[in-house]
Coordinates of C-alpha atoms in Angstrom, one line a residue:
M1 CA -18.0 56.2 -14.3
D2 CA -14.6 57.1 -15.5
N3 CA -11.8 54.5 -15.6
I4 CA -8.3 55.4 -14.5
K5 CA -5.9 54.1 -17.1
N6 CA -3.0 53.6 -14.6
D7 CA -3.3 50.0 -13.3
Y8 CA -1.2 48.8 -10.4
D9 CA 0.2 45.5 -9.2
V10 CA -0.9 46.3 -5.6
I11 CA -3.3 48.8 -4.2
V12 CA -3.1 49.6 -0.5
V13 CA -6.2 51.2 1.0
G14 CA -5.2 53.4 4.0
G15 CA -1.8 55.2 4.3
S16 CA -0.9 55.2 8.0
N17 CA 0.9 52.6 10.1
A18 CA -0.2 49.3 8.4
G19 CA -0.6 50.9 5.0
G20 CA 2.8 52.6 4.9
F21 CA 4.6 49.5 6.0
A22 CA 2.6 47.4 3.5
A23 CA 3.3 49.7 0.6
A24 CA 7.1 49.9 1.3
S25 CA 7.2 46.1 1.7
A26 CA 5.4 45.4 -1.6
A27 CA 7.5 48.0 -3.5
E28 CA 10.7 46.4 -2.2
Q29 CA 9.6 43.2 -3.9
G30 CA 9.4 45.1 -7.2
A31 CA 5.6 45.7 -7.3
K32 CA 4.1 48.8 -8.7
V33 CA 2.1 50.1 -5.7
L34 CA -0.6 52.7 -5.2
V35 CA -1.7 53.9 -1.8
I36 CA -5.1 55.6 -1.5
D37 CA -6.4 57.4 1.5
K38 CA -9.6 59.3 2.1
T39 CA -7.9 62.1 4.0
S40 CA -5.5 64.7 2.7
T41 CA -2.5 63.6 4.9
V42 CA -1.5 60.7 7.1
E43 CA 2.0 61.4 8.4
H44 CA 0.7 62.6 11.8
L45 CA -1.1 59.3 12.3
Y46 CA 2.1 57.2 12.8
R47 CA 2.2 56.2 16.4
H48 CA 5.4 56.6 18.4
W49 CA 5.0 53.8 20.9
L50 CA 6.2 50.9 18.9
G51 CA 6.2 47.3 20.2
G52 CA 8.6 44.6 19.2
V53 CA 10.0 41.3 20.4
N54 CA 13.8 40.7 20.6
T55 CA 14.8 43.5 18.3
K56 CA 18.3 44.7 17.7
A57 CA 17.6 47.7 19.8
Q58 CA 16.5 45.5 22.6
K59 CA 19.5 43.3 22.4
K60 CA 21.7 46.4 22.7
A61 CA 19.7 47.4 25.8
G62 CA 20.1 43.9 27.3
V63 CA 16.4 43.2 27.0
H64 CA 15.2 39.7 26.2
I65 CA 11.6 38.6 26.0
D66 CA 10.6 35.0 26.3
K67 CA 8.4 34.4 23.2
N68 CA 6.5 31.5 24.6
E69 CA 5.8 33.3 27.9
L70 CA 4.5 36.3 25.9
V71 CA 2.2 34.1 23.7
Q72 CA 0.8 32.4 26.7
Y73 CA 0.1 35.7 28.3
L74 CA -1.6 37.1 25.2
T75 CA -3.8 34.1 24.7
T76 CA -4.7 33.9 28.4
F77 CA -5.6 37.6 28.4
T78 CA -8.0 36.9 25.5
Q79 CA -9.3 33.6 26.9
D80 CA -8.2 32.1 23.6
N81 CA -10.7 34.1 21.6
V82 CA -8.0 34.6 19.1
D83 CA -6.2 32.8 16.3
Q84 CA -2.9 31.7 17.9
S85 CA -1.2 31.5 14.6
L86 CA -1.6 35.3 14.3
I87 CA -0.2 35.8 17.8
W88 CA 2.8 33.8 16.8
A89 CA 3.1 35.6 13.5
W90 CA 3.4 38.9 15.4
V91 CA 5.8 37.5 18.0
N92 CA 8.1 36.0 15.4
N93 CA 8.0 38.9 12.9
S94 CA 7.7 42.1 14.9
G95 CA 11.4 42.2 15.6
E96 CA 12.3 42.1 11.9
A97 CA 9.7 44.8 11.2
M98 CA 11.3 47.1 13.8
D99 CA 14.8 46.3 12.7
W100 CA 13.8 47.2 9.1
L101 CA 12.3 50.5 10.3
E102 CA 15.5 51.4 12.1
E103 CA 18.0 50.3 9.4
K104 CA 16.2 51.4 6.2
V105 CA 14.1 54.4 7.3
L106 CA 15.4 55.9 10.6
K107 CA 19.2 55.7 10.5
P108 CA 19.4 57.6 7.2
K109 CA 17.6 60.4 8.9
G110 CA 19.8 60.4 12.0
D111 CA 17.3 58.5 14.2
H112 CA 17.3 55.1 15.9
L113 CA 15.0 53.0 18.1
Y114 CA 15.3 53.4 21.8
S115 CA 14.3 50.2 23.7
E116 CA 12.5 51.0 27.0
P117 CA 13.6 48.2 29.4
D118 CA 11.2 49.1 32.2
A119 CA 8.1 46.9 32.5
H120 CA 7.7 46.9 36.3
Y121 CA 4.9 44.9 37.8
E122 CA 4.1 43.4 41.2
T123 CA 0.8 41.5 40.8
L124 CA -0.7 39.1 38.3
I125 CA -3.2 41.5 37.0
N126 CA -0.4 43.9 36.0
T127 CA 1.9 41.4 34.3
A128 CA 4.0 43.4 31.8
F129 CA 6.6 42.9 29.1
P130 CA 9.3 45.4 27.9
T131 CA 8.2 45.6 24.3
E132 CA 8.2 49.4 24.0
H133 CA 10.4 51.3 21.5
H134 CA 10.6 55.0 20.6
V135 CA 11.9 56.8 17.5
T136 CA 14.5 59.2 18.7
A137 CA 17.7 61.0 17.8
D138 CA 18.9 61.9 21.2
N139 CA 17.4 59.4 23.7
K140 CA 15.6 62.4 25.3
S141 CA 12.7 63.0 22.9
D142 CA 10.5 61.4 20.3
D143 CA 10.8 62.2 16.6
K144 CA 7.1 62.3 15.8
N145 CA 7.8 63.1 12.2
Y146 CA 9.0 59.6 11.3
G147 CA 5.8 58.9 9.3
N148 CA 7.1 61.3 6.7
Y149 CA 10.3 59.3 6.4
I150 CA 8.3 56.1 5.7
I151 CA 6.3 57.9 3.0
E152 CA 9.4 59.3 1.5
Y153 CA 11.1 55.9 1.5
A154 CA 8.1 54.3 -0.2
E155 CA 8.0 57.1 -2.8
K156 CA 11.6 56.6 -3.7
L157 CA 10.7 53.0 -4.4
G158 CA 8.1 54.2 -6.9
V159 CA 5.0 54.1 -4.7
D160 CA 2.2 56.5 -5.7
F161 CA 0.1 58.1 -3.0
K162 CA -3.4 59.4 -4.0
F163 CA -5.1 61.3 -1.2
N164 CA -8.8 62.4 -0.8
T165 CA -9.7 59.1 -2.4
K166 CA -12.1 56.9 -0.6
L167 CA -12.8 53.2 -1.1
E168 CA -16.4 52.6 -2.1
H169 CA -16.5 49.0 -3.3
L170 CA -14.1 46.2 -4.3
I171 CA -14.3 44.9 -7.8
T172 CA -14.3 41.2 -8.5
D173 CA -14.2 39.0 -11.6
S174 CA -16.4 36.0 -12.2
T175 CA -14.3 33.9 -9.8
N176 CA -14.6 36.5 -7.0
K177 CA -11.0 37.4 -7.4
I178 CA -10.3 41.0 -6.4
I179 CA -9.3 42.9 -9.6
G180 CA -9.8 46.5 -8.6
L181 CA -11.6 49.3 -6.6
E182 CA -14.4 51.7 -7.1
V183 CA -13.3 54.9 -5.4
K184 CA -14.7 58.4 -4.8
N185 CA -12.9 61.7 -4.8
T186 CA -13.8 63.2 -1.4
K187 CA -13.6 66.7 -2.7
T188 CA -15.5 66.3 -6.0
N189 CA -17.5 63.1 -5.3
K190 CA -16.4 61.9 -8.6
I191 CA -16.5 58.1 -8.9
S192 CA -13.7 56.2 -10.7
T193 CA -12.1 52.7 -10.9
I194 CA -8.6 51.6 -10.3
M195 CA -7.5 48.1 -11.4
T196 CA -4.9 45.8 -9.9
S197 CA -3.1 42.7 -11.1
K198 CA -2.1 41.2 -7.8
G199 CA -4.7 42.5 -5.3
V200 CA -5.7 44.9 -2.6
I201 CA -4.4 45.3 1.0
L202 CA -7.0 46.8 3.3
C203 CA -5.5 49.0 6.0
T204 CA -8.6 51.1 6.7
G205 CA -8.7 51.0 10.5
G206 CA -11.7 50.2 12.7
Y207 CA -15.3 51.6 12.9
G208 CA -15.3 53.6 16.1
A209 CA -16.6 56.8 14.4
N210 CA -19.6 54.9 12.9
E211 CA -22.2 54.8 15.7
A212 CA -24.5 52.6 13.6
L213 CA -21.8 49.9 13.4
L214 CA -20.9 50.4 17.1
Q215 CA -24.5 49.7 18.0
K216 CA -24.4 46.6 15.9
W217 CA -21.0 45.2 16.7
N218 CA -19.7 46.9 19.9
P219 CA -22.5 48.7 21.8
T220 CA -20.9 48.8 25.2
V221 CA -18.3 51.3 23.8
L222 CA -21.0 53.9 23.8
K223 CA -21.5 53.3 27.5
K224 CA -17.8 53.2 28.4
C225 CA -16.6 56.1 26.3
C226 CA -17.5 59.8 25.9
Y227 CA -14.9 60.4 23.2
T228 CA -13.2 58.8 20.2
Q229 CA -9.9 60.2 18.9
S230 CA -10.3 58.4 15.5
P231 CA -12.9 60.3 13.6
R232 CA -11.8 58.7 10.3
D233 CA -12.6 55.1 11.5
D234 CA -15.9 54.6 9.6
G235 CA -15.6 50.8 9.0
S236 CA -15.6 51.3 5.2
G237 CA -12.9 48.7 4.5
I238 CA -14.6 46.0 6.6
I239 CA -17.9 46.6 4.9
A240 CA -16.4 46.5 1.4
A241 CA -14.7 43.2 2.2
M242 CA -18.0 41.7 3.6
E243 CA -19.7 42.7 0.4
V244 CA -17.5 40.2 -1.4
G245 CA -17.9 37.4 1.1
A246 CA -15.5 38.2 3.9
V247 CA -16.4 37.5 7.5
K248 CA -15.4 39.4 10.7
D249 CA -14.9 38.5 14.3
D250 CA -18.1 37.6 16.1
E251 CA -17.2 39.3 19.3
S252 CA -15.8 42.8 19.8
A253 CA -12.4 44.2 20.8
S254 CA -11.2 47.7 21.4
I255 CA -8.5 49.9 22.8
I256 CA -10.0 52.3 25.4
F257 CA -8.0 54.7 27.6
D258 CA -9.4 55.4 31.1
R259 CA -8.5 59.1 30.9
G260 CA -11.4 60.9 29.3
A261 CA -11.9 63.8 31.7
I262 CA -15.5 65.1 31.4
P263 CA -17.4 68.0 33.0
V264 CA -19.2 67.2 36.3
G265 CA -22.7 66.2 35.5
T266 CA -22.0 64.7 32.1
N267 CA -24.6 62.2 30.9
T268 CA -22.6 59.5 29.2
K269 CA -25.7 58.2 27.4
D270 CA -25.9 61.4 25.4
T271 CA -22.1 62.1 25.0
Y272 CA -19.9 60.6 22.2
L273 CA -17.6 63.2 20.7
K274 CA -15.7 62.4 17.5
D275 CA -12.7 64.7 16.8
W276 CA -9.0 64.9 16.7
R277 CA -8.7 67.0 19.8
N278 CA -6.8 65.4 22.7
H279 CA -9.4 65.0 25.5
Q280 CA -7.0 62.8 27.4
Y281 CA -5.9 63.7 30.9
N282 CA -3.4 61.0 31.8
I283 CA -4.0 61.3 35.5
G284 CA -7.0 59.0 34.8
S285 CA -4.6 56.1 34.2
F286 CA -3.0 56.4 37.6
P287 CA -4.3 54.1 40.3
F288 CA -5.6 56.9 42.6
L289 CA -8.6 56.5 44.8
K290 CA -11.6 56.1 42.4
V291 CA -15.2 56.1 43.5
N292 CA -18.6 55.8 41.8
L293 CA -21.3 58.4 41.8
K294 CA -22.4 57.2 45.3
G295 CA -19.0 58.1 46.7
E296 CA -18.1 54.5 47.2
R297 CA -14.9 52.7 46.2
F298 CA -15.7 49.8 44.0
F299 CA -12.6 48.0 42.7
N300 CA -8.9 47.6 42.7
E301 CA -7.8 50.8 40.9
S302 CA -4.4 49.2 40.0
A303 CA -5.6 47.4 36.9
P304 CA -5.1 47.7 33.1
Y305 CA -6.8 50.7 31.5
Q306 CA -9.7 48.9 30.0
F307 CA -10.4 46.8 33.1
D308 CA -11.0 50.1 34.7
M309 CA -13.6 51.0 32.1
N310 CA -15.1 47.5 32.2
A311 CA -15.7 48.0 35.9
L312 CA -17.8 51.1 35.1
M313 CA -20.4 48.9 33.4
H314 CA -21.5 47.9 36.9
Q315 CA -21.6 51.5 38.3
P316 CA -24.3 54.2 38.1
G317 CA -23.9 56.4 35.1
N318 CA -20.9 54.4 33.9
I319 CA -18.8 57.2 35.5
E320 CA -15.8 57.1 37.9
V321 CA -14.6 60.0 40.0
L322 CA -10.9 60.3 40.9
I323 CA -9.9 61.7 44.3
W324 CA -6.4 62.9 45.1
N325 CA -4.6 65.8 46.7
E326 CA -1.5 68.0 46.0
E327 CA 0.7 65.7 47.9
T328 CA -0.3 62.8 45.6
M329 CA 1.1 64.8 42.6
K330 CA 4.6 64.6 44.2
H331 CA 4.5 60.8 44.1
L332 CA 3.4 60.1 40.5
K333 CA 6.6 58.2 39.6
E334 CA 6.0 55.8 42.5
F335 CA 2.8 54.6 40.7
H336 CA 5.2 53.3 38.0
T337 CA 2.8 53.4 35.1
L338 CA 4.0 52.2 31.6
G339 CA 3.7 53.4 28.0
C340 CA 2.1 56.8 27.3
S341 CA 1.1 57.3 30.9
R342 CA 4.6 56.9 32.2
V343 CA 6.0 59.9 34.0
G344 CA 8.9 61.5 32.0
W345 CA 10.4 60.4 28.7
P346 CA 9.8 58.0 27.1
G347 CA 6.2 58.5 28.1
N348 CA 4.7 61.8 29.1
K349 CA 5.3 64.9 31.2
E350 CA 7.6 65.0 34.2
I351 CA 6.1 65.7 37.6
E352 CA 6.5 69.5 37.2
G353 CA 4.7 69.4 33.9
R354 CA 1.9 67.2 35.4
I355 CA 1.4 69.8 38.1
E356 CA 1.2 72.5 35.5
Q357 CA -1.3 70.5 33.5
N358 CA -3.4 69.9 36.6
N359 CA -3.6 73.6 37.1
E360 CA -4.8 74.0 33.5
K361 CA -7.5 71.4 34.0
I362 CA -8.6 73.3 37.1
E363 CA -8.9 76.5 35.0
E364 CA -10.9 74.5 32.4
G365 CA -13.3 73.3 35.1
L366 CA -12.5 69.7 34.5
V367 CA -10.7 69.3 37.8
Q368 CA -12.4 70.5 41.0
T369 CA -10.3 71.7 44.0
A370 CA -11.4 72.2 47.6
D371 CA -10.1 72.6 51.2
S372 CA -12.1 69.7 52.6
I373 CA -13.5 66.4 51.4
E374 CA -17.0 67.8 52.2
E375 CA -16.5 70.8 49.9
L376 CA -15.0 68.6 47.2
A377 CA -17.9 66.2 47.4
N378 CA -20.4 69.0 46.8
K379 CA -18.4 70.3 43.8
L380 CA -18.3 66.7 42.4
H381 CA -22.1 66.1 43.0
L382 CA -21.2 63.2 45.4
P383 CA -22.9 62.5 48.8
A384 CA -20.5 64.2 51.2
E385 CA -21.0 61.9 54.2
Q386 CA -20.3 58.8 52.1
L387 CA -17.2 60.3 50.4
E388 CA -15.8 61.2 53.8
K389 CA -16.2 57.7 55.0
T390 CA -14.6 56.3 51.8
V391 CA -11.6 58.6 52.0
E392 CA -11.2 57.8 55.8
R393 CA -11.3 54.1 55.1
Y394 CA -8.8 54.4 52.2
N395 CA -6.4 56.4 54.2
K396 CA -6.5 53.9 57.0
L397 CA -5.7 51.1 54.6
A398 CA -2.9 53.1 52.9
N399 CA -1.3 54.0 56.2
K400 CA -1.5 50.4 57.3
G401 CA 0.1 49.3 53.9
I402 CA -2.5 46.6 53.3
D403 CA -5.5 47.0 51.0
E404 CA -7.9 44.6 52.8
D405 CA -10.8 45.7 50.6
Y406 CA -9.6 45.2 47.0
G407 CA -5.9 44.1 47.1
K408 CA -4.1 47.1 45.6
E409 CA -0.3 46.9 45.9
K410 CA 1.3 48.6 48.9
S411 CA 3.5 50.7 46.6
R412 CA 0.3 52.2 45.0
L413 CA -1.6 52.8 48.3
I414 CA -0.9 56.5 48.8
P415 CA -3.2 58.3 51.3
V416 CA -5.3 61.3 50.4
E417 CA -4.5 63.4 53.5
G418 CA -4.3 67.2 53.5
A419 CA -5.7 70.0 51.4
P420 CA -5.8 71.1 48.7
Y421 CA -7.9 68.2 47.5
Y422 CA -8.7 67.4 43.8
G423 CA -11.4 65.5 42.0
A424 CA -12.6 64.9 38.5
W425 CA -15.1 62.9 36.6
F426 CA -13.8 60.3 34.1
S427 CA -15.1 58.2 31.2
G428 CA -13.3 56.3 28.5
I429 CA -11.6 57.5 25.3
L430 CA -11.8 55.0 22.4
L431 CA -8.7 54.9 20.3
S432 CA -10.0 52.2 18.0
T433 CA -12.1 49.1 17.6
L434 CA -9.9 46.1 17.1
D435 CA -12.3 43.4 15.9
G436 CA -12.1 42.9 12.2
L437 CA -11.9 40.7 9.2
H438 CA -10.9 37.1 9.5
I439 CA -7.4 36.6 8.1
N440 CA -4.8 33.8 8.1
D441 CA -1.1 34.1 9.0
H442 CA -0.4 35.3 5.4
M443 CA -2.8 38.2 6.0
Q444 CA -5.3 36.9 3.4
V445 CA -8.9 37.8 4.1
L446 CA -11.1 34.7 4.6
D447 CA -14.6 33.8 3.6
E448 CA -17.1 31.9 5.8
S449 CA -15.5 28.6 4.9
G450 CA -12.2 29.8 6.1
D451 CA -10.8 30.0 2.5
P452 CA -8.8 33.0 1.2
I453 CA -10.6 35.5 -1.1
D454 CA -8.2 35.7 -4.0
G455 CA -6.3 39.0 -4.1
L456 CA -7.6 40.4 -0.8
Y457 CA -5.4 41.1 2.2
A458 CA -5.9 43.0 5.4
A459 CA -3.6 44.5 8.2
G460 CA -4.1 46.7 11.2
N461 CA -7.3 47.5 13.0
C462 CA -9.6 46.3 10.1
S463 CA -8.1 42.8 10.5
G464 CA -9.3 40.5 13.3
G465 CA -8.3 37.4 15.2
F466 CA -5.6 39.1 17.3
F467 CA -7.5 41.0 20.0
W468 CA -10.6 40.2 22.0
G469 CA -12.4 42.4 24.6
A470 CA -9.7 44.6 26.1
Y471 CA -6.3 45.8 24.9
E472 CA -3.2 44.5 26.6
D473 CA -1.7 47.8 27.6
R474 CA 1.0 46.0 29.7
V475 CA 2.5 45.0 26.3
P476 CA 3.4 48.6 25.3
G477 CA 3.1 49.5 21.7
L478 CA 1.3 46.3 20.8
T479 CA -1.5 47.8 18.7
C480 CA 0.8 49.9 16.6
S481 CA 3.3 47.0 16.2
H482 CA 0.5 44.7 15.2
A483 CA -0.5 47.1 12.4
Q484 CA 3.0 47.7 11.2
T485 CA 4.2 44.1 11.4
F486 CA 1.1 42.7 9.6
G487 CA 1.3 45.5 7.1
R488 CA 4.9 44.5 6.3
L489 CA 3.9 40.9 6.0
A490 CA 0.9 41.6 3.8
G491 CA 3.2 43.5 1.4
K492 CA 5.5 40.6 1.2
Y493 CA 2.9 37.9 0.8
I494 CA 0.8 39.7 -1.8
T495 CA 3.7 40.0 -4.2
K496 CA 4.2 36.2 -4.1

């Protein structure tokens, strides 16, 4: 084993959202910082839906969020299966993290943060908060390149970045203090060590690409999802921390999008694709008529993304089938979705672009089209007679304006009347697992006694205590902001 002579005050493992913020924060405090990452580049991993609470951008936009109301919502959503001190740590510090990003990183590049004031909701299940921000220069488009600006800012402060370098094990002294890392060059497989004087910040993400860990910690993901868009999430940081006495959340958490379009006839038990390709078809997140494989409606389609996927645990094949028509496509803005499923900037394609995308999905064979419900049912492998009854009943309720079966809002009850008709099979897309290492509100990783492991910190999706079960998608940008805010805090605290 070769020893690297260059020691550092702080080593950050993982260079994207949490890691970039952590490195810059520690370097601002005067620390000599190294960032390692097992891949060759990370700038494309910086998310552009950024949450925040009472930021300068929000104040300019006239947006005010009641902190206590938001904390009550987040803890209620998780049934208190969280550490409330962490919820408050985010609520009280996310604004400063976003203001720092805007002032120190974005404005020198001609960018700023746009605060999205829209957080429309009508029912309890869709309670929403206007937390969303976007990096933009013109208030018309996102600057998705801002990850490079963070890396450049950190490098100007003296931060070193070492790519193709994977964490293997943490190194401890006789008191179990973290004093270094054992790492592997992913190109040569060469093993080496890097030593640190102050400690390590783990920003290694979740474990969604590690099927063995999913089976152990979060097995229902494999039933709910046919895809994961995070092939680098192998759980290595969590495992390395547990080797030195850290503990993780007992129950699982994840962020799943209900927009994984799959070919008709897909067996979800045998399908779990791990790659960077975008398998998302955002139509899946719209509250259209949704049926099971028996052609029956089974829930209120107007629900958070992951509630939708949870409902599939009680349906045959863990599959849902969306039914809509060409007229529906003209009313997409009326569904008033938020975040990345929102129609138009800041969000996603305008209606014209959605119609064009739908035609592309028809060409790909992911969306079926027909001139009658009977024909559509046959193409979707659904019982035609039952689907006809379901559509007839749904249209009756929609025209009446009252969902007597499942309680969907009147504004989202749009009938499916008139050809051409469309239909598609959908499963979930896992963005990341969110259960992770126990940490305190100083981002220190804890052992089974609840005591900090000296020199070990964690932020982002490898840290726990903040999420439980499903992701709160009605707090847009929450996961990214959780990572970035806690990364920034970890960089501050480790230098003290």
